[in-house]
XYZ file of C-alpha atoms in Angstrom:
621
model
C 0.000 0.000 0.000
C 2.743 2.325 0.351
C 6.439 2.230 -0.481
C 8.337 2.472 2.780
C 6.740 -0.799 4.491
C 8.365 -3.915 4.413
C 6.017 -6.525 5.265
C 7.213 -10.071 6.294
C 4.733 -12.900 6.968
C 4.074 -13.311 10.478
C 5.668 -11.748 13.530
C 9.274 -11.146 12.885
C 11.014 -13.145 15.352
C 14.585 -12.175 16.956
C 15.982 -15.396 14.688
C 14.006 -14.653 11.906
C 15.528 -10.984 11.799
C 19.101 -12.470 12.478
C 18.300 -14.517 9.048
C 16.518 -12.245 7.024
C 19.267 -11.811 4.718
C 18.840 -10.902 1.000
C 18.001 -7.608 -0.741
C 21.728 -6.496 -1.658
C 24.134 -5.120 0.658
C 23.148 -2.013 2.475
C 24.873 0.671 0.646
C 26.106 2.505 4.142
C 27.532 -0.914 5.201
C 30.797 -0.674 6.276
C 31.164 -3.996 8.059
C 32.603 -5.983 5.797
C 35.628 -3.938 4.515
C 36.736 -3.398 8.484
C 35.970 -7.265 9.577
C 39.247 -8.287 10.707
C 39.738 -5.669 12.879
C 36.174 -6.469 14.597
C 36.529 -10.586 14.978
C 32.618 -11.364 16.248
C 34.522 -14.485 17.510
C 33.794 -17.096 15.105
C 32.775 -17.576 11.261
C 29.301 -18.337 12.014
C 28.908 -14.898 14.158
C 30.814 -12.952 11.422
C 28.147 -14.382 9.283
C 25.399 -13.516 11.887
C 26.675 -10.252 11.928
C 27.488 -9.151 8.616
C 23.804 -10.763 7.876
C 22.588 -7.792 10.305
C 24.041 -4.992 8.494
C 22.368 -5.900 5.562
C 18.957 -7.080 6.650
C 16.297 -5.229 4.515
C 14.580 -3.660 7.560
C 17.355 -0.773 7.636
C 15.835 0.607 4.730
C 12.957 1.675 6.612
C 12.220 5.186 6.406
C 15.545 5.872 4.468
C 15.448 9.469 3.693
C 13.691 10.653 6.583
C 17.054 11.932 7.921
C 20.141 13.308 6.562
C 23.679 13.190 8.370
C 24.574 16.215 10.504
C 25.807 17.518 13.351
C 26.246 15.292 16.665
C 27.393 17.569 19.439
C 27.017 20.481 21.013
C 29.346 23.177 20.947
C 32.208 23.152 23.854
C 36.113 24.343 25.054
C 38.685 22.428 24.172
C 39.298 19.669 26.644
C 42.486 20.081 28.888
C 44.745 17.258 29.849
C 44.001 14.571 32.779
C 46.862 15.986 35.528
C 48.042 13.688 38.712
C 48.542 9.744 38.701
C 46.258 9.109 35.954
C 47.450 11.041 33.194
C 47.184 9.348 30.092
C 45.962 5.938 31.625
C 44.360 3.638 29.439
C 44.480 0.551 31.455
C 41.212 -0.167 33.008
C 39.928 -3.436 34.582
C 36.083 -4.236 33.670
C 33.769 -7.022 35.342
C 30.454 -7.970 33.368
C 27.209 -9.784 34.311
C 23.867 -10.363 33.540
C 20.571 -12.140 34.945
C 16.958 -12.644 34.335
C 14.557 -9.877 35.546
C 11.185 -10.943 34.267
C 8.027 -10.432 36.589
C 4.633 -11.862 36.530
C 3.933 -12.185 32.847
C -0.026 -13.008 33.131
C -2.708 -10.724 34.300
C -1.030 -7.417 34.756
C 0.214 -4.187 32.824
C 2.798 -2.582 31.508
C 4.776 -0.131 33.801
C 4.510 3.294 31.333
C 1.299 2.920 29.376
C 0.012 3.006 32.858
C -3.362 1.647 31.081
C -5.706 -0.241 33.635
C -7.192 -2.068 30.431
C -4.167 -3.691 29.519
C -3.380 -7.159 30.670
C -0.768 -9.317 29.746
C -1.196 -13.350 28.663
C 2.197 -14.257 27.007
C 6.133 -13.597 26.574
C 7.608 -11.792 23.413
C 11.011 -11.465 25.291
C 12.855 -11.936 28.930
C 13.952 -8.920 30.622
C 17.668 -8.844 31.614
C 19.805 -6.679 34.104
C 22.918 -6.259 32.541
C 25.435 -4.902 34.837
C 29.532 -3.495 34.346
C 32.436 -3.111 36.958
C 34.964 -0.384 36.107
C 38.267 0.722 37.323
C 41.019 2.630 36.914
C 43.889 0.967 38.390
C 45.829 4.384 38.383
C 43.815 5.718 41.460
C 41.934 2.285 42.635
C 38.883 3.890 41.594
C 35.835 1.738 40.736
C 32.330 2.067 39.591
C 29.504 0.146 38.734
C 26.770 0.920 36.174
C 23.606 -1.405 35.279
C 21.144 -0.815 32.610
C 18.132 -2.862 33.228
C 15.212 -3.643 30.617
C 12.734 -2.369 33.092
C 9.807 0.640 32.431
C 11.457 2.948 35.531
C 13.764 2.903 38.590
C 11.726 3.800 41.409
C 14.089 4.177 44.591
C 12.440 1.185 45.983
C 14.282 -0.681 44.037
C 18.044 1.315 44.865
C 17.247 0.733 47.966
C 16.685 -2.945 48.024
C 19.747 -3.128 45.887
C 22.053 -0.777 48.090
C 21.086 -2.966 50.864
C 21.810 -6.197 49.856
C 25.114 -4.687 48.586
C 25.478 -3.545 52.343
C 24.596 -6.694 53.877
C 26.813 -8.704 51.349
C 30.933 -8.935 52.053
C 32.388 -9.038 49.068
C 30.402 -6.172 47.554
C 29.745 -3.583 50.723
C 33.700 -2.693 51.114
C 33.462 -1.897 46.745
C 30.195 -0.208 46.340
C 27.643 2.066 47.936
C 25.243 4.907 46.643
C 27.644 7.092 45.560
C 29.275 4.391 42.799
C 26.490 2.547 41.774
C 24.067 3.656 38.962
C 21.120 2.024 38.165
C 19.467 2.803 34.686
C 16.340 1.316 33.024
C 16.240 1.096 29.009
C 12.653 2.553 29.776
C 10.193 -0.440 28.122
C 6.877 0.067 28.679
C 6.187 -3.708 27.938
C 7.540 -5.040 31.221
C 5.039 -6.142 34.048
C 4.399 -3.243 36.575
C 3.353 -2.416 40.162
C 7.028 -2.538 42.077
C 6.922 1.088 42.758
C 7.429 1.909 46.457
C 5.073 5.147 45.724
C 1.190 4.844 45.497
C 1.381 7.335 42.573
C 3.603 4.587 40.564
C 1.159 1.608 41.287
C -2.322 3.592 40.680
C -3.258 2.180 37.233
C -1.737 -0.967 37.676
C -3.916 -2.741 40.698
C -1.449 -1.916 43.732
C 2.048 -3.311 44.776
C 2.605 -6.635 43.338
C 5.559 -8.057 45.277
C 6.086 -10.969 43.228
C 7.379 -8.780 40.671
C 9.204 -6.856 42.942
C 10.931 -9.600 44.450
C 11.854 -10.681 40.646
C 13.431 -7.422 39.360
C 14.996 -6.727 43.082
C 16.898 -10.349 43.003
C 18.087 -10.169 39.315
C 19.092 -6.468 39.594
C 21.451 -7.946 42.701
C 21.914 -10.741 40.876
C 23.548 -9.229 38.116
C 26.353 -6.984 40.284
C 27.115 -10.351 42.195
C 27.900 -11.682 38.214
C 29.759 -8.916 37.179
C 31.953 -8.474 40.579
C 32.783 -11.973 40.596
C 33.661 -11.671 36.808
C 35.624 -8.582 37.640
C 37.771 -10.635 40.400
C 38.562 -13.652 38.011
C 40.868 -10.734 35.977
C 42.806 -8.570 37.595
C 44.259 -7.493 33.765
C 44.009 -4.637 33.066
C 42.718 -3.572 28.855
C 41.806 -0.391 27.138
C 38.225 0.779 26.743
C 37.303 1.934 23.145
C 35.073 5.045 22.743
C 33.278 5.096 19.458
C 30.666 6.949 18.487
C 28.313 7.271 15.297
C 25.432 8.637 13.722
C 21.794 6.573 13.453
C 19.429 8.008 11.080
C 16.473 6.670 10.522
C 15.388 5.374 14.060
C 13.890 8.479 15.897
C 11.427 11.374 15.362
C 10.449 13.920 17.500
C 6.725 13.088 18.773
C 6.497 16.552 20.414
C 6.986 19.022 17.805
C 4.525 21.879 18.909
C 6.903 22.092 22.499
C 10.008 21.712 20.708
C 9.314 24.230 18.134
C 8.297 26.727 20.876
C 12.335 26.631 21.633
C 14.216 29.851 20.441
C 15.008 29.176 16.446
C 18.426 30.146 16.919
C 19.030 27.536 19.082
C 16.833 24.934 17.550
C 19.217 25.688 14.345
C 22.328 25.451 15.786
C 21.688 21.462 15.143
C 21.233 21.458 11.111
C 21.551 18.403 8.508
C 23.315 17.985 4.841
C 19.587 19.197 3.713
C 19.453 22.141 5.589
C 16.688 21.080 8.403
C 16.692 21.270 11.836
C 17.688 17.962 13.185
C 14.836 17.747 16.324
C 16.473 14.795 17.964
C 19.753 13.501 19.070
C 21.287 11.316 16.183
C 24.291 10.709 18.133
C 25.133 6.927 19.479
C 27.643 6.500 21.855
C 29.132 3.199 22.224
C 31.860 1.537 24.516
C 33.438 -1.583 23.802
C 35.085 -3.219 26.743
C 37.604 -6.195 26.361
C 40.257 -8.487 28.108
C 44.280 -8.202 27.429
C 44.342 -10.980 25.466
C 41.495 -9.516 23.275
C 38.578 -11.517 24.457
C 35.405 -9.405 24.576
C 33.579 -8.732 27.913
C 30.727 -6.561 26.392
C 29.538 -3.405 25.110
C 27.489 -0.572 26.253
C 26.434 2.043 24.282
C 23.788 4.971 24.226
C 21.110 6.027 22.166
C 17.403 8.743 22.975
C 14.703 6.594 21.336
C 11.554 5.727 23.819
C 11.337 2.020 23.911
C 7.363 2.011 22.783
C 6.998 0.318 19.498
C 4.991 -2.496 21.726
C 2.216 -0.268 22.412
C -0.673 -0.512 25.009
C -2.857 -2.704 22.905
C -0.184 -5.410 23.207
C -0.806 -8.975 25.236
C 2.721 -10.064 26.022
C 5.655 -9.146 27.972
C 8.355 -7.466 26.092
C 12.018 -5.533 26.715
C 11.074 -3.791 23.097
C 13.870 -2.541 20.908
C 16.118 -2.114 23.377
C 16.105 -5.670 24.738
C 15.710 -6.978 21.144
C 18.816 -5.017 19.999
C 20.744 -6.244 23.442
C 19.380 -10.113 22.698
C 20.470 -10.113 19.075
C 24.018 -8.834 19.870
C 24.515 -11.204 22.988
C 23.397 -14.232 20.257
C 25.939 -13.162 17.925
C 28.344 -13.569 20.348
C 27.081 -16.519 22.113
C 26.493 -15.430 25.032
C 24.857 -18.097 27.740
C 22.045 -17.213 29.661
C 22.714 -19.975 31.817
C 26.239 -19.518 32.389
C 27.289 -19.712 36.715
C 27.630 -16.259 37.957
C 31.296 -14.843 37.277
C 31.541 -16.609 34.254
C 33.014 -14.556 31.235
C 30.047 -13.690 28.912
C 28.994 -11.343 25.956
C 26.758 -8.570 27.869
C 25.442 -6.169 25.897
C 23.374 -2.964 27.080
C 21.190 -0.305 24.725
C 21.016 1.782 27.337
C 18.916 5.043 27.548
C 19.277 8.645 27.307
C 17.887 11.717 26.915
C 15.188 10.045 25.185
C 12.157 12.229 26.141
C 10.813 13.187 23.088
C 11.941 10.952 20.594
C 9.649 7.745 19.512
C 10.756 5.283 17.178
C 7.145 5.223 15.711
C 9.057 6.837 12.643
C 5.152 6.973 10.719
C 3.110 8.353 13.065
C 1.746 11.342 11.843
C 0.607 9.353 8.886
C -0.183 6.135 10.958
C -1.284 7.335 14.436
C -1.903 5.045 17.188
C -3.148 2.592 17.247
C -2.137 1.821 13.399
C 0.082 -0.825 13.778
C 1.762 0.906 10.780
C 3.136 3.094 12.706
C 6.594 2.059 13.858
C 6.731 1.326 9.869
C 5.547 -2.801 10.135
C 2.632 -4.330 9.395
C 2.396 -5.134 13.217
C 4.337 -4.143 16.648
C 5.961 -6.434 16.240
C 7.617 -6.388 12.618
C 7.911 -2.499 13.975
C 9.777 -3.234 16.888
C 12.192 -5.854 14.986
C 12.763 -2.388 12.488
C 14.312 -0.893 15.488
C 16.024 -3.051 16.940
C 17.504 -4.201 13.794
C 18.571 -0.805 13.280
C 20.317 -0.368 16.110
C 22.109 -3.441 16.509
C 23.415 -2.842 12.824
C 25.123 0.372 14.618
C 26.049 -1.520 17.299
C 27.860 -4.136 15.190
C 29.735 -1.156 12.919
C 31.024 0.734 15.802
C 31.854 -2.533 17.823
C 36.161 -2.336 18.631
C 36.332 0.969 16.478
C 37.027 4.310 18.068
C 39.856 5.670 20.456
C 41.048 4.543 23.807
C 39.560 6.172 26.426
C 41.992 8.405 28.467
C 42.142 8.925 32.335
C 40.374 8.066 35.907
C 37.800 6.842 36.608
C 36.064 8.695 39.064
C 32.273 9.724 40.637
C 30.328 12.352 42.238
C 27.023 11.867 44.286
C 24.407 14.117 45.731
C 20.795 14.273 46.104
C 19.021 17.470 46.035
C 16.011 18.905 47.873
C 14.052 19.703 44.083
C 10.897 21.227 44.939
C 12.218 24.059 46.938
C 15.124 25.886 45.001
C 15.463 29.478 44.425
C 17.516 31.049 41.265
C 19.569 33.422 42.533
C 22.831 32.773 41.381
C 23.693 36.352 38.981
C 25.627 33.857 36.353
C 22.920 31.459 36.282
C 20.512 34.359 35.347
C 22.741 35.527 32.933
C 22.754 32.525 31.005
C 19.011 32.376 31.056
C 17.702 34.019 28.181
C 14.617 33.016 27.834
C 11.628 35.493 25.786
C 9.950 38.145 28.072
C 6.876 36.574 28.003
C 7.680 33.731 29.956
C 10.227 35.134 32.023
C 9.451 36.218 35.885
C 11.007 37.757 38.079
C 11.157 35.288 40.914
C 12.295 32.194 39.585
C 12.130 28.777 41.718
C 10.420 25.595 41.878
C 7.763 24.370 44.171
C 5.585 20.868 45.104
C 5.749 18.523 42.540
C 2.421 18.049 40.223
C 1.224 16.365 36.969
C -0.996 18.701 34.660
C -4.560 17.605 33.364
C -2.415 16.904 29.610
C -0.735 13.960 31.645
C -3.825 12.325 30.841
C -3.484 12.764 27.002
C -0.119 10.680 27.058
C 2.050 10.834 24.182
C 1.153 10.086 20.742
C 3.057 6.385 20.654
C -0.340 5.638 23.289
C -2.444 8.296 23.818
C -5.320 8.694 26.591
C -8.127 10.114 27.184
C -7.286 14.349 27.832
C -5.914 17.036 25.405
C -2.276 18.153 25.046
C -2.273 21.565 25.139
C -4.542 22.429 28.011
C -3.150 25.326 29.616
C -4.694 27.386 32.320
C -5.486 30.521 29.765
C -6.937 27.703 27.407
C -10.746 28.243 26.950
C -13.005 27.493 29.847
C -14.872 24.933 28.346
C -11.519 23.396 27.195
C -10.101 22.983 30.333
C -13.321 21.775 31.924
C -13.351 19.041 29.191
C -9.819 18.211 30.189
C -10.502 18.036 33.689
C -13.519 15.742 33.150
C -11.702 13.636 31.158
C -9.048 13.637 33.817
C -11.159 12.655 36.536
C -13.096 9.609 34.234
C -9.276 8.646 34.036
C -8.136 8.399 37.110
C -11.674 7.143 38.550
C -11.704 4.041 35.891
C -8.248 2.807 37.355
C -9.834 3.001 41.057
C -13.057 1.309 40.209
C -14.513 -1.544 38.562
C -12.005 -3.945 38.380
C -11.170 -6.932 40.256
C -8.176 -6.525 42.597
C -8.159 -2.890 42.046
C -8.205 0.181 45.092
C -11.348 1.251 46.552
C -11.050 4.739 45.899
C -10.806 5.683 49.736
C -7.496 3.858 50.324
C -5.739 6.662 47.757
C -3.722 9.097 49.726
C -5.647 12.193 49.533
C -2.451 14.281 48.647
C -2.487 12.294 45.419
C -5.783 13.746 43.717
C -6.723 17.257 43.587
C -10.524 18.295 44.008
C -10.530 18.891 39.987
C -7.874 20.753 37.468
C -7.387 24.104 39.033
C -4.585 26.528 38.208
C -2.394 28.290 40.733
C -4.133 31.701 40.199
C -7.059 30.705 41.927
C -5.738 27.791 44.130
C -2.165 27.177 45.554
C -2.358 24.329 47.781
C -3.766 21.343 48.356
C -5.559 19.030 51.357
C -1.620 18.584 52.205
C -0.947 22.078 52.224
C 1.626 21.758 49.438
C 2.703 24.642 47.105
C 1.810 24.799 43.626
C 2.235 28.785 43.215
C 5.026 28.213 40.382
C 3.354 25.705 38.168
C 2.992 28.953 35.764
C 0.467 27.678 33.338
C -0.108 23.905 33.989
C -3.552 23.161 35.251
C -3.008 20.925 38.694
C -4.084 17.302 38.326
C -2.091 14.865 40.876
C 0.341 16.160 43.077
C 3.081 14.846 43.522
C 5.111 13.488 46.876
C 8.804 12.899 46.027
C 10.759 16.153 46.269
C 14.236 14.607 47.323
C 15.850 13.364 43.906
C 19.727 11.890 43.292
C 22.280 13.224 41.097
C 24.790 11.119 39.763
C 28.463 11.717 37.830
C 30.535 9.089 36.752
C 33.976 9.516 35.114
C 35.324 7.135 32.529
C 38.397 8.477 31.397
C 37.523 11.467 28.861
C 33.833 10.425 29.548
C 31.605 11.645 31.291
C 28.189 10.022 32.522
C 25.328 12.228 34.199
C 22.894 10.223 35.663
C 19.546 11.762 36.089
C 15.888 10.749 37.524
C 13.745 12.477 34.550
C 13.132 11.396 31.028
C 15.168 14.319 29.732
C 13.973 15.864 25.685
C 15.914 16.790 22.953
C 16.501 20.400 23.871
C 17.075 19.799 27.558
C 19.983 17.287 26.767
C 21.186 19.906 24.324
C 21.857 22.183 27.321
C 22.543 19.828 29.924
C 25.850 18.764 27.583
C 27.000 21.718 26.666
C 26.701 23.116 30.502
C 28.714 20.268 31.863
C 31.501 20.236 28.744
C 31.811 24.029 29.572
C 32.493 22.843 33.289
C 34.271 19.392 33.232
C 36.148 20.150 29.696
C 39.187 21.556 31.673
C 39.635 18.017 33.520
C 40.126 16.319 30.025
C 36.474 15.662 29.351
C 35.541 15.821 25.904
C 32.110 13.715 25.653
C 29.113 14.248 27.720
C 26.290 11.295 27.961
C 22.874 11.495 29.987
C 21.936 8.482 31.654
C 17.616 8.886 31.457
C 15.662 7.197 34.210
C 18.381 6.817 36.519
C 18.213 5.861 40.475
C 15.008 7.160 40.471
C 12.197 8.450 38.613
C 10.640 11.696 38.604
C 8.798 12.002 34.980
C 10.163 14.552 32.437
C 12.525 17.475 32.135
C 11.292 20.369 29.737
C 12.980 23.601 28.715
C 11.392 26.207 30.276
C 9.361 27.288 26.498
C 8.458 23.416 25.944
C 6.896 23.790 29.154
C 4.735 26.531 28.122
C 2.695 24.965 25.833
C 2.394 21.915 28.067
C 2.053 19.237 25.941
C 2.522 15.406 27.288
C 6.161 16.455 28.218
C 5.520 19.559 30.164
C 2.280 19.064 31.940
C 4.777 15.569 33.419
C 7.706 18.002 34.297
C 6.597 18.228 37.967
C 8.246 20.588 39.818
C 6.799 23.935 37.601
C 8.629 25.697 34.321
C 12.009 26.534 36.129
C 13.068 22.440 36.796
């Protein structure tokens, strides 16, 4: 029916992708001519590999994009000083484990959909989980990306204090060097949050599930300590990093185009456009002294949601499928005794906020399984994983050696009651008069009534857009809609909360807007929300901020799902600042150690789409 769909019979399984050769080589291959310098560790996974990079499903939506710029601009990075001056000897550790939750008769932890219920498996969830240190300055650090919908901090918790209870690890690791980091699926069985607000559409706390994701996450650091242990070798660390076209769109347009144009086209393609998300994939490839691989990790701002809300079965989406085709390649045993050495290999998020993977949305919306450019989800979600693993596999052992310490930085930070007052901080904020004030600061966390829209990759009920100078009878159709929301997942359904048990600070009375109303029955303040219309407040105010130092690279680890712009800012902010110390590239970790929605720029906010009316704590966050 139309050109750019590829349609395969059948659901495109992870082996039927991994043989789905044919077509001619992909003209932007580049695997074959560089093969011996990127042994996959046998013929067969050469074959496997080299089968990837030209599968016909990275033609999909060719043309969409066009190459361009990657980075933001920075200083010139100085040179590492002190005992690890050009170091590149680091020691790595790598594990994974099983993660999977109840797979029957519950949701999926970010379509927060009460009407969704899950009868079947599509793919295991995996915590995949890296030791790192710099033998220089004995400094170690330990980072796991987990194919799970969200970190809540009931789940750092149970993993910091296992670590604490456990010999081996507690004398290694503690909050300050261990990042958690989920690839963000919205497929994966919910209800572990420690926070009523995380559990309302989903039935409650389901401790089974909990007890599954708690004991792999742990599981996984036990793997990849004891892995680290067996070698004390030391290897360098490769640092590649590449441009994916093809994969992501920008599913908020109307926010991001409300960003200052001279900004927005500081970030141009070949063609001339504005490039409206990050292109940019960041890959490490870690390895032994004697050249055996450990793993990879790389990074990459696409939302995991290609299995949408009308889906059945439990699924780690492209992410996992991208991580699960690369570990196959290499052989990697799922079975294998903890320690063992083993393939891991994490698609870990970033600053993925605004960018869905549903490339043909506008022209397919949801729920047109067309969408994500296959004739199902699940053709659609093989289409990006595909794609990514093919950039995966051409950056694998390319780049430079990483140079320098490793290092870290933890703090956590009291969010919901900061004042701007800094004169250099002001300075930089240049932001148009009309949505400029005076007194700049955040206050109690809240969602807005467009929370209830969604996003387009599942939309709900509400309107995006509903601001509080929006039409009366606009945002009394928003706040209906809100309420028949949030009333359906109380009601009705068997197992689910009477609607008395909900803490009261959760609901407001009905969307209100802080010119008429500035606290709620828990006396919080919602003066600076600006012009989201209240809908739930929001409890958690005390949120953890997270640096990690790999050589020239640095890691920011941050609760929010962070957009396009925001990253933009975020990385050129901390190059200005770390750039002296040698640091040259700058990589947001999304959805790490907890999770406090999204992170707007203060104009995306201001037309509070999905993205702003979820960035809680008001327009100056």
């Amino acid at each position: 029916m139309i050109d750019h769909l590829i349609r395969i019979a059948g659901p495109l399984t992870l082996a039927a992708a991994l043989v789905a050769c044919g077509g001619g080589r992909n003209p932007e291959s580049s695997l074959a001519p560089g093969r011996a310098d990127r042994d996959f560790g046998s013929a067969a996974a050469n074959k496997l590999a080299q089968c990837v990079i030209d599968s016909p499903l990275l033609a999909v939506g060719a043309g969409l994009d066009a190459p361009g710029r990657l980075e933001v601009d920075s200083p010139a990075a100085g040179s590492t000083v002190g005992l690890c001056a050009g170091n590149t000897s680091f020691r790595v550790g790598s594990g994974l484990h099983d993660i999977t939750g109840v797979i029957a008769n519950t949701s999926g932890m970010g379509w927060e959909n009460p009407l969704q219920v899950f009868s079947g498996l599509h793919t295991r969830q995996y915590s995949r989980a890296y030791v790192i240190e710099s033998p220089c300055n004995g400094e170690r650090i330990l980072f796991v990306s987990a194919d799970l919908g969200l970190i809540w901090h009931s789940l750092r918790h149970a993993v910091l204090e296992a670590i604490a209870a456990d010999p081996d690890l507690n004398s290694h690791y503690g909050p300050a060097n261990v990042m958690l980091s989920a690839t963000h699926t919205h497929s994966g069985p919910a209800g572990y949050s420690h926070d009523d607000g995380g559990n309302l559409f989903h039935y409650g706390f389901d401790p089974t599930t909990f007890e599954a994701i708690t004991n792999g996450l742990i599981a996984s650091v036990r793997a990849a300590h004891a892995n680290f242990q067996r070698h004390p070798e030391t290897a360098p660390i490769q640092l590649a990093i590449g441009e994916l076209l093809n994969t992501n769109i920008n599913r908020s347009k109307p926010a991001f185009l409300q960003n200052p144009e001279t900004e927005r086209r500081e970030f141009l393609n070949s063609r001339g456009e504005e490039i409206q998300t990050d292109k940019r994939f960041v890959q490490l490839t870690l390895g032994r002294a004697d050249g055996s691989p450990a793993g990879i990790i790389n990074w990459f701002g696409v939302h995991p949601t290609v299995v949408g809300p009308t889906g059945t079965t439990v699924s780690s989406d492209n992410k996992g499928y991208a991580s699960l085709g690369f570990e196959r390649i290499m052989g990697t045993d799922y079975e294998a005794p903890s320690g063992a050495d083993n393939f891991v290999a994490a698609f870990a998020q970033t600053n993925e906020g605004d960018a869905s993977p549903n490339l043909f949305i506008e022209e397919h919306p949801h729920p047109d399984p067309r969408r994500g450019g296959g004739a199902d989800d699940l053709e659609s979600n093989a289409i990006s994983g595909t794609k990514q693993l093919a950039k995966a596999l051409e950056l694998y052992n390319r780049g430079r050696a990483l140079r320098g310490p490793v290092d870290f930085r933890y703090t956590q930070v009291q969010i919901d009651a900061i004042t701007i007052d800094d004169p250099a901080v002001l300075e930089s904020l240049r932001h148009p008069p009309e949505l400029d004030e005076d007194l700049k600061r955040t206050c109690s966390g809240a969602l807005g009534v467009s929370f209830g829209a969604g996003a387009e990759d599942g939309p709900g009920p509400t309107t995006e857009g509903a601001r509080c100078d929006s039409s009366p009878d606009l945002l009394a159709a928003a706040a209906a809609d809100a309420e028949v929301l949030l009333t359906t997942s109380l009601r009705g359904f068997p197992g689910s909360w009477p609607a008395e048990s909900v803490p009261p600070h959760l609901i407001s009375s009905a969307a209100f807007c802080n010119r008429e109303r500035t606290q709620d029955l828990e006396g919080a303040d919602y003066s600076c929300q600006a012009e989201k219309p209240i809908f739930l407040g929001s409890g958690v105010s005390v949120l953890p901020f997270q640096l990690f130092r790999i050589g020239n690279l640095a890691l920011i680890g941050l609760p929010w799902e962070v957009t396009t712009m925001s990253g933009r800012r975020i990385r050129k902010l901390l190059l200005n600042e770390l750039a002296a110390t040698g640091i040259d590239t700058v990589v947001i970790a999304g959805l790490a150690n907890d999770f406090v929605n999204y992170l707007t720029t203060r104009e995306e906010y201001a037309s509070q789409q999905y993205e702003g009316a979820s960035t809680l704590f008001g327009p100056w966050t």
